[in-house]
PDB file of C-alpha atoms in Angstrom:
ATOM      1  CA  MET A 803      71.660  19.332 -43.787  1.00 88.00           C
ATOM      2  CA  LYS A 804      68.588  21.652 -43.655  1.00 96.00           C
ATOM      3  CA  ALA A 805      65.010  21.008 -42.953  1.00 97.00           C
ATOM      4  CA  ALA A 806      62.201  23.426 -43.277  1.00 98.00           C
ATOM      5  CA  VAL A 807      59.089  23.051 -41.060  1.00 98.00           C
ATOM      6  CA  ILE A 808      56.016  24.660 -42.497  1.00 98.00           C
ATOM      7  CA  VAL A 809      53.810  26.579 -40.058  1.00 98.00           C
ATOM      8  CA  PHE A 810      50.008  27.191 -40.792  1.00 98.00           C
ATOM      9  CA  PRO A 811      47.428  28.872 -38.830  1.00 97.00           C
ATOM     10  CA  GLY A 812      46.345  26.018 -36.425  1.00 96.00           C
ATOM     11  CA  SER A 813      49.517  23.985 -36.732  1.00 97.00           C
ATOM     12  CA  ASN A 814      50.426  22.836 -33.183  1.00 95.00           C
ATOM     13  CA  CYS A 815      53.063  20.058 -33.684  1.00 97.00           C
ATOM     14  CA  ASP A 816      55.330  22.275 -35.728  1.00 97.00           C
ATOM     15  CA  ARG A 817      57.831  22.722 -32.752  1.00 97.00           C
ATOM     16  CA  ASP A 818      57.587  19.094 -31.879  1.00 97.00           C
ATOM     17  CA  LEU A 819      58.799  18.298 -35.379  1.00 98.00           C
ATOM     18  CA  ALA A 820      61.466  20.879 -35.382  1.00 98.00           C
ATOM     19  CA  VAL A 821      62.839  19.525 -32.009  1.00 97.00           C
ATOM     20  CA  ALA A 822      62.888  16.111 -33.491  1.00 97.00           C
ATOM     21  CA  PHE A 823      64.841  17.175 -36.648  1.00 97.00           C
ATOM     22  CA  LYS A 824      67.283  19.095 -34.310  1.00 96.00           C
ATOM     23  CA  ALA A 825      67.830  16.289 -32.138  1.00 95.00           C
ATOM     24  CA  ALA A 826      68.856  14.245 -35.034  1.00 95.00           C
ATOM     25  CA  GLY A 827      71.333  16.717 -36.228  1.00 94.00           C
ATOM     26  CA  LEU A 828      69.585  18.733 -38.908  1.00 95.00           C
ATOM     27  CA  ASP A 829      69.499  22.543 -39.203  1.00 96.00           C
ATOM     28  CA  VAL A 830      65.833  23.749 -39.020  1.00 98.00           C
ATOM     29  CA  GLU A 831      64.074  26.919 -40.214  1.00 98.00           C
ATOM     30  CA  MET A 832      60.375  27.490 -39.642  1.00 98.00           C
ATOM     31  CA  VAL A 833      58.590  28.697 -42.657  1.00 98.00           C
ATOM     32  CA  TRP A 834      55.232  30.579 -42.600  1.00 98.00           C
ATOM     33  CA  HIS A 835      52.564  29.210 -45.106  1.00 98.00           C
ATOM     34  CA  LYS A 836      52.371  32.657 -46.942  1.00 97.00           C
ATOM     35  CA  ASP A 837      56.141  32.496 -47.789  1.00 97.00           C
ATOM     36  CA  ALA A 838      56.519  32.038 -51.673  1.00 94.00           C
ATOM     37  CA  SER A 839      59.812  30.146 -51.368  1.00 97.00           C
ATOM     38  CA  LEU A 840      61.698  27.515 -49.271  1.00 98.00           C
ATOM     39  CA  PRO A 841      64.939  28.688 -47.449  1.00 97.00           C
ATOM     40  CA  ALA A 842      67.924  28.209 -49.854  1.00 97.00           C
ATOM     41  CA  GLY A 843      69.563  24.914 -49.464  1.00 95.00           C
ATOM     42  CA  THR A 844      66.514  23.004 -48.042  1.00 97.00           C
ATOM     43  CA  ASP A 845      67.101  19.216 -48.268  1.00 95.00           C
ATOM     44  CA  LEU A 846      63.880  18.219 -46.470  1.00 97.00           C
ATOM     45  CA  VAL A 847      60.472  19.783 -45.974  1.00 98.00           C
ATOM     46  CA  GLY A 848      58.521  18.877 -42.740  1.00 98.00           C
ATOM     47  CA  VAL A 849      54.646  19.338 -42.846  1.00 98.00           C
ATOM     48  CA  PRO A 850      53.525  18.980 -39.319  1.00 98.00           C
ATOM     49  CA  GLY A 851      50.508  17.852 -37.378  1.00 97.00           C
ATOM     50  CA  GLY A 852      47.656  20.138 -35.900  1.00 96.00           C
ATOM     51  CA  PHE A 853      44.531  21.623 -37.231  1.00 96.00           C
ATOM     52  CA  SER A 854      45.385  23.878 -40.165  1.00 95.00           C
ATOM     53  CA  PHE A 855      42.845  26.552 -40.762  1.00 94.00           C
ATOM     54  CA  GLY A 856      40.657  24.736 -38.283  1.00 93.00           C
ATOM     55  CA  ASP A 857      40.130  21.838 -40.278  1.00 90.00           C
ATOM     56  CA  TYR A 858      37.472  23.666 -42.270  1.00 88.00           C
ATOM     57  CA  LEU A 859      36.139  22.174 -45.625  1.00 86.00           C
ATOM     58  CA  ARG A 860      38.379  19.047 -45.452  1.00 90.00           C
ATOM     59  CA  CYS A 861      41.502  18.572 -43.147  1.00 94.00           C
ATOM     60  CA  GLY A 862      44.329  20.100 -45.190  1.00 95.00           C
ATOM     61  CA  ALA A 863      42.315  21.349 -48.080  1.00 96.00           C
ATOM     62  CA  ILE A 864      42.665  25.011 -47.287  1.00 97.00           C
ATOM     63  CA  ALA A 865      46.306  24.512 -46.354  1.00 97.00           C
ATOM     64  CA  SER A 866      46.940  22.916 -49.663  1.00 96.00           C
ATOM     65  CA  GLN A 867      46.123  26.269 -51.459  1.00 96.00           C
ATOM     66  CA  SER A 868      48.820  28.156 -49.321  1.00 97.00           C
ATOM     67  CA  PRO A 869      51.547  29.757 -51.479  1.00 97.00           C
ATOM     68  CA  ILE A 870      54.271  27.518 -50.006  1.00 98.00           C
ATOM     69  CA  CYS A 871      52.550  24.412 -51.029  1.00 98.00           C
ATOM     70  CA  LYS A 872      53.507  25.188 -54.652  1.00 97.00           C
ATOM     71  CA  GLU A 873      57.139  25.215 -53.596  1.00 98.00           C
ATOM     72  CA  ILE A 874      56.651  22.002 -51.487  1.00 98.00           C
ATOM     73  CA  LYS A 875      55.313  20.301 -54.775  1.00 98.00           C
ATOM     74  CA  ALA A 876      58.095  21.779 -56.745  1.00 97.00           C
ATOM     75  CA  HIS A 877      60.662  20.648 -54.184  1.00 98.00           C
ATOM     76  CA  ALA A 878      59.261  17.229 -54.257  1.00 98.00           C
ATOM     77  CA  ASP A 879      58.980  17.043 -58.083  1.00 97.00           C
ATOM     78  CA  ALA A 880      62.529  17.901 -58.239  1.00 96.00           C
ATOM     79  CA  GLY A 881      63.513  14.876 -56.028  1.00 95.00           C
ATOM     80  CA  GLY A 882      63.599  16.687 -52.638  1.00 96.00           C
ATOM     81  CA  TYR A 883      62.434  14.931 -49.505  1.00 97.00           C
ATOM     82  CA  VAL A 884      59.048  15.682 -47.831  1.00 98.00           C
ATOM     83  CA  PHE A 885      57.807  14.372 -44.610  1.00 98.00           C
ATOM     84  CA  GLY A 886      54.063  14.998 -43.590  1.00 98.00           C
ATOM     85  CA  VAL A 887      52.746  14.010 -40.111  1.00 98.00           C
ATOM     86  CA  CYS A 888      49.028  13.555 -39.286  1.00 98.00           C
ATOM     87  CA  ASN A 889      47.603  16.994 -40.598  1.00 98.00           C
ATOM     88  CA  GLY A 890      50.810  17.001 -42.735  1.00 98.00           C
ATOM     89  CA  PHE A 891      49.807  13.773 -44.281  1.00 98.00           C
ATOM     90  CA  GLN A 892      46.348  15.289 -44.973  1.00 98.00           C
ATOM     91  CA  VAL A 893      47.967  18.159 -46.656  1.00 98.00           C
ATOM     92  CA  LEU A 894      49.981  16.008 -48.839  1.00 98.00           C
ATOM     93  CA  THR A 895      46.975  14.016 -50.128  1.00 98.00           C
ATOM     94  CA  GLU A 896      45.394  17.386 -50.792  1.00 97.00           C
ATOM     95  CA  THR A 897      48.212  18.552 -52.902  1.00 97.00           C
ATOM     96  CA  ARG A 898      48.284  15.135 -54.717  1.00 97.00           C
ATOM     97  CA  LEU A 899      51.831  14.615 -53.742  1.00 98.00           C
ATOM     98  CA  LEU A 900      50.341  11.429 -52.193  1.00 98.00           C
ATOM     99  CA  PRO A 901      47.435   9.425 -53.414  1.00 98.00           C
ATOM    100  CA  GLY A 902      44.167   8.863 -51.550  1.00 98.00           C
ATOM    101  CA  ALA A 903      42.333  10.733 -48.849  1.00 98.00           C
ATOM    102  CA  LEU A 904      41.852  10.804 -44.997  1.00 97.00           C
ATOM    103  CA  LEU A 905      38.293  10.536 -43.925  1.00 97.00           C
ATOM    104  CA  ARG A 906      36.664  10.670 -40.424  1.00 96.00           C
ATOM    105  CA  ASN A 907      37.607   7.878 -38.291  1.00 97.00           C
ATOM    106  CA  ALA A 908      35.227   4.983 -38.606  1.00 96.00           C
ATOM    107  CA  GLY A 909      34.039   5.417 -35.025  1.00 92.00           C
ATOM    108  CA  LEU A 910      33.416   9.147 -35.618  1.00 93.00           C
ATOM    109  CA  LYS A 911      35.551   9.912 -32.512  1.00 94.00           C
ATOM    110  CA  TYR A 912      38.688  11.661 -31.977  1.00 95.00           C
ATOM    111  CA  ILE A 913      41.484   9.034 -30.877  1.00 96.00           C
ATOM    112  CA  CYS A 914      44.520   9.621 -28.843  1.00 97.00           C
ATOM    113  CA  HIS A 915      46.757   6.807 -27.669  1.00 97.00           C
ATOM    114  CA  THR A 916      49.751   4.781 -28.551  1.00 97.00           C
ATOM    115  CA  ALA A 917      49.128   2.689 -31.752  1.00 97.00           C
ATOM    116  CA  PRO A 918      51.014  -0.635 -32.424  1.00 98.00           C
ATOM    117  CA  LEU A 919      52.424  -0.456 -36.022  1.00 98.00           C
ATOM    118  CA  LYS A 920      54.190  -2.961 -38.132  1.00 98.00           C
ATOM    119  CA  VAL A 921      57.028  -1.746 -40.554  1.00 98.00           C
ATOM    120  CA  GLU A 922      56.074  -2.620 -44.002  1.00 98.00           C
ATOM    121  CA  ASN A 923      58.717  -1.139 -46.101  1.00 96.00           C
ATOM    122  CA  THR A 924      62.414  -0.411 -45.207  1.00 95.00           C
ATOM    123  CA  ASP A 925      63.525   0.723 -48.617  1.00 93.00           C
ATOM    124  CA  SER A 926      63.313   4.509 -47.925  1.00 95.00           C
ATOM    125  CA  VAL A 927      65.368   7.121 -46.124  1.00 94.00           C
ATOM    126  CA  PHE A 928      62.475   7.230 -43.477  1.00 95.00           C
ATOM    127  CA  THR A 929      62.381   3.528 -42.688  1.00 95.00           C
ATOM    128  CA  SER A 930      65.879   2.169 -43.431  1.00 93.00           C
ATOM    129  CA  GLY A 931      66.623   2.008 -39.659  1.00 91.00           C
ATOM    130  CA  TYR A 932      63.786  -0.492 -39.088  1.00 95.00           C
ATOM    131  CA  THR A 933      63.588  -4.277 -39.757  1.00 95.00           C
ATOM    132  CA  LYS A 934      60.647  -5.204 -42.153  1.00 96.00           C
ATOM    133  CA  GLY A 935      57.887  -6.854 -40.089  1.00 97.00           C
ATOM    134  CA  GLU A 936      59.214  -5.217 -36.898  1.00 97.00           C
ATOM    135  CA  GLU A 937      56.285  -3.968 -34.503  1.00 98.00           C
ATOM    136  CA  ILE A 938      56.601  -0.490 -32.931  1.00 98.00           C
ATOM    137  CA  GLY A 939      54.406   1.751 -30.916  1.00 97.00           C
ATOM    138  CA  ILE A 940      53.773   5.367 -32.106  1.00 98.00           C
ATOM    139  CA  PRO A 941      51.278   7.861 -30.613  1.00 98.00           C
ATOM    140  CA  VAL A 942      48.141   8.719 -32.813  1.00 98.00           C
ATOM    141  CA  ALA A 943      46.030  11.758 -32.325  1.00 97.00           C
ATOM    142  CA  HIS A 944      43.467  12.444 -35.046  1.00 97.00           C
ATOM    143  CA  HIS A 945      39.846  12.605 -35.957  1.00 95.00           C
ATOM    144  CA  GLU A 946      40.279  12.136 -39.646  1.00 96.00           C
ATOM    145  CA  GLY A 947      42.830   9.449 -39.989  1.00 97.00           C
ATOM    146  CA  ASN A 948      40.864   6.807 -41.967  1.00 98.00           C
ATOM    147  CA  TYR A 949      43.061   6.328 -44.957  1.00 98.00           C
ATOM    148  CA  THR A 950      40.858   5.706 -48.094  1.00 98.00           C
ATOM    149  CA  ALA A 951      41.562   5.028 -51.737  1.00 98.00           C
ATOM    150  CA  ASP A 952      40.073   3.112 -54.586  1.00 98.00           C
ATOM    151  CA  ALA A 953      40.843  -0.710 -54.972  1.00 98.00           C
ATOM    152  CA  GLU A 954      43.228   0.221 -57.949  1.00 98.00           C
ATOM    153  CA  THR A 955      45.247   2.569 -55.925  1.00 98.00           C
ATOM    154  CA  LEU A 956      45.374   0.224 -52.993  1.00 98.00           C
ATOM    155  CA  ALA A 957      46.671  -2.504 -55.095  1.00 98.00           C
ATOM    156  CA  MET A 958      49.242  -0.224 -56.608  1.00 98.00           C
ATOM    157  CA  LEU A 959      50.552   0.770 -53.198  1.00 98.00           C
ATOM    158  CA  GLU A 960      50.770  -2.736 -52.156  1.00 98.00           C
ATOM    159  CA  GLY A 961      52.398  -3.947 -55.260  1.00 97.00           C
ATOM    160  CA  GLU A 962      54.924  -1.123 -55.523  1.00 97.00           C
ATOM    161  CA  GLY A 963      55.880  -1.519 -51.710  1.00 97.00           C
ATOM    162  CA  ARG A 964      54.815   1.961 -51.072  1.00 98.00           C
ATOM    163  CA  ILE A 965      53.155   1.231 -47.708  1.00 98.00           C
ATOM    164  CA  ALA A 966      55.514   2.213 -44.991  1.00 98.00           C
ATOM    165  CA  PHE A 967      53.504   1.456 -41.951  1.00 98.00           C
ATOM    166  CA  LYS A 968      50.393  -0.554 -41.021  1.00 98.00           C
ATOM    167  CA  TYR A 969      48.376  -0.574 -37.961  1.00 98.00           C
ATOM    168  CA  THR A 970      48.227  -4.057 -36.175  1.00 98.00           C
ATOM    169  CA  GLN A 971      45.181  -2.982 -34.343  1.00 97.00           C
ATOM    170  CA  ASN A 972      43.504  -0.598 -36.804  1.00 98.00           C
ATOM    171  CA  PRO A 973      42.023   2.251 -34.682  1.00 96.00           C
ATOM    172  CA  ASN A 974      40.312   4.267 -37.329  1.00 97.00           C
ATOM    173  CA  GLY A 975      38.986   2.020 -40.214  1.00 97.00           C
ATOM    174  CA  ALA A 976      41.888   2.738 -42.475  1.00 98.00           C
ATOM    175  CA  ALA A 977      41.725   0.610 -45.776  1.00 98.00           C
ATOM    176  CA  ASN A 978      44.261  -2.207 -45.657  1.00 98.00           C
ATOM    177  CA  ASP A 979      45.199  -0.946 -42.193  1.00 98.00           C
ATOM    178  CA  ILE A 980      47.252   1.706 -43.717  1.00 98.00           C
ATOM    179  CA  ALA A 981      49.028   4.124 -41.300  1.00 98.00           C
ATOM    180  CA  GLY A 982      51.667   5.665 -43.654  1.00 98.00           C
ATOM    181  CA  ILE A 983      52.460   5.595 -47.526  1.00 98.00           C
ATOM    182  CA  LEU A 984      55.447   6.657 -49.723  1.00 98.00           C
ATOM    183  CA  SER A 985      55.549   8.479 -52.952  1.00 98.00           C
ATOM    184  CA  GLU A 986      56.548   6.558 -56.070  1.00 97.00           C
ATOM    185  CA  ASN A 987      60.217   7.699 -55.633  1.00 96.00           C
ATOM    186  CA  LYS A 988      59.956   6.869 -51.941  1.00 96.00           C
ATOM    187  CA  ARG A 989      61.213  10.486 -51.087  1.00 96.00           C
ATOM    188  CA  VAL A 990      57.878  11.614 -49.738  1.00 98.00           C
ATOM    189  CA  LEU A 991      56.254  10.003 -46.675  1.00 98.00           C
ATOM    190  CA  GLY A 992      52.957  10.806 -45.201  1.00 98.00           C
ATOM    191  CA  MET A 993      51.823   8.948 -41.911  1.00 98.00           C
ATOM    192  CA  MET A 994      49.006   9.727 -39.381  1.00 98.00           C
ATOM    193  CA  PRO A 995      50.921   8.427 -36.249  1.00 98.00           C
ATOM    194  CA  HIS A 996      53.328  10.945 -34.684  1.00 98.00           C
ATOM    195  CA  PRO A 997      56.976   9.714 -34.425  1.00 98.00           C
ATOM    196  CA  GLU A 998      58.064  13.042 -33.081  1.00 98.00           C
ATOM    197  CA  ARG A 999      56.210  12.160 -29.964  1.00 97.00           C
ATOM    198  CA  ALA A1000      58.165   9.027 -29.419  1.00 97.00           C
ATOM    199  CA  CYS A1001      61.819  10.149 -29.754  1.00 95.00           C
ATOM    200  CA  ASP A1002      62.678  10.666 -26.027  1.00 92.00           C
ATOM    201  CA  PRO A1003      62.472   8.349 -22.941  1.00 92.00           C
ATOM    202  CA  ALA A1004      60.603  11.050 -21.202  1.00 91.00           C
ATOM    203  CA  GLN A1005      57.941  10.693 -23.876  1.00 93.00           C
ATOM    204  CA  GLY A1006      57.564   6.985 -22.847  1.00 90.00           C
ATOM    205  CA  SER A1007      59.106   5.507 -26.123  1.00 92.00           C
ATOM    206  CA  THR A1008      61.849   6.030 -28.563  1.00 95.00           C
ATOM    207  CA  ASP A1009      60.388   3.940 -31.285  1.00 96.00           C
ATOM    208  CA  GLY A1010      59.992   7.131 -33.535  1.00 96.00           C
ATOM    209  CA  ALA A1011      63.535   8.257 -33.108  1.00 95.00           C
ATOM    210  CA  ARG A1012      64.903   6.121 -35.877  1.00 93.00           C
ATOM    211  CA  VAL A1013      62.708   7.862 -38.582  1.00 95.00           C
ATOM    212  CA  PHE A1014      64.718  11.057 -37.782  1.00 95.00           C
ATOM    213  CA  ALA A1015      68.194   9.588 -37.036  1.00 92.00           C
ATOM    214  CA  ASP A1016      68.064   7.357 -40.177  1.00 84.00           C
ATOM    215  CA  LEU A1017      66.639  10.130 -42.316  1.00 87.00           C
ATOM    216  CA  THR A1018      69.516  12.469 -41.318  1.00 86.00           C
ATOM    217  CA  GLN A1019      72.174   9.840 -41.931  1.00 82.00           C
ATOM    218  CA  SER A1020      70.763   9.012 -45.276  1.00 79.00           C
ATOM    219  CA  LEU A1021      70.633  12.574 -46.334  1.00 78.00           C
ATOM    220  CA  VAL A1022      74.334  13.085 -45.111  1.00 75.00           C
ATOM    221  CA  SER A1023      75.320   9.971 -47.009  1.00 72.00           C
ATOM    222  CA  ALA A1024      73.708  11.249 -50.050  1.00 63.00           C
TER     223      ALA A1024
END
């Protein structure tokens, strides 16, 4: 199974994401943002964390206009899998693959620590390895992680079971404590915490490893 990891100017978690994918058994190819197509046979697109284009305008706004984002959207629209982490989540909201927006943290400060999360949905290839209601610890590192959407969108996400993870100790003011959401077909996941930073005992936790292991297993089974 093949994953493509997108690289923007300012990405700094692209290699971390690639390492996590490879450790889970995926073949990985790095893709520059100006490329006009994804590698042949791509099953999964990873949109990594970092500070694409220096976070100018809005985080992810300039990156969303890169040529490769048209291909990411086409991949998702065709039923392909997409995983956006931190800045990648911001990019996915800017491309409208996921609803809502990520605003500055309520405290207006950059935060960097392990955040306790609760697993809200296990009905996706990204979360099937967890137990609903399970609490895990995943690192966060962001200045604009305050997930915001209108009341109708929030009710839709709750009602359709599209909230993947919630914070148990909300660090950024996110509406409904949202840490990660899924697309309508649950094949696109965006989340602010970094599971790729919790995949090895040397990182202090392996709570994020199941995202990648079960994603790979689900892709192979499919």
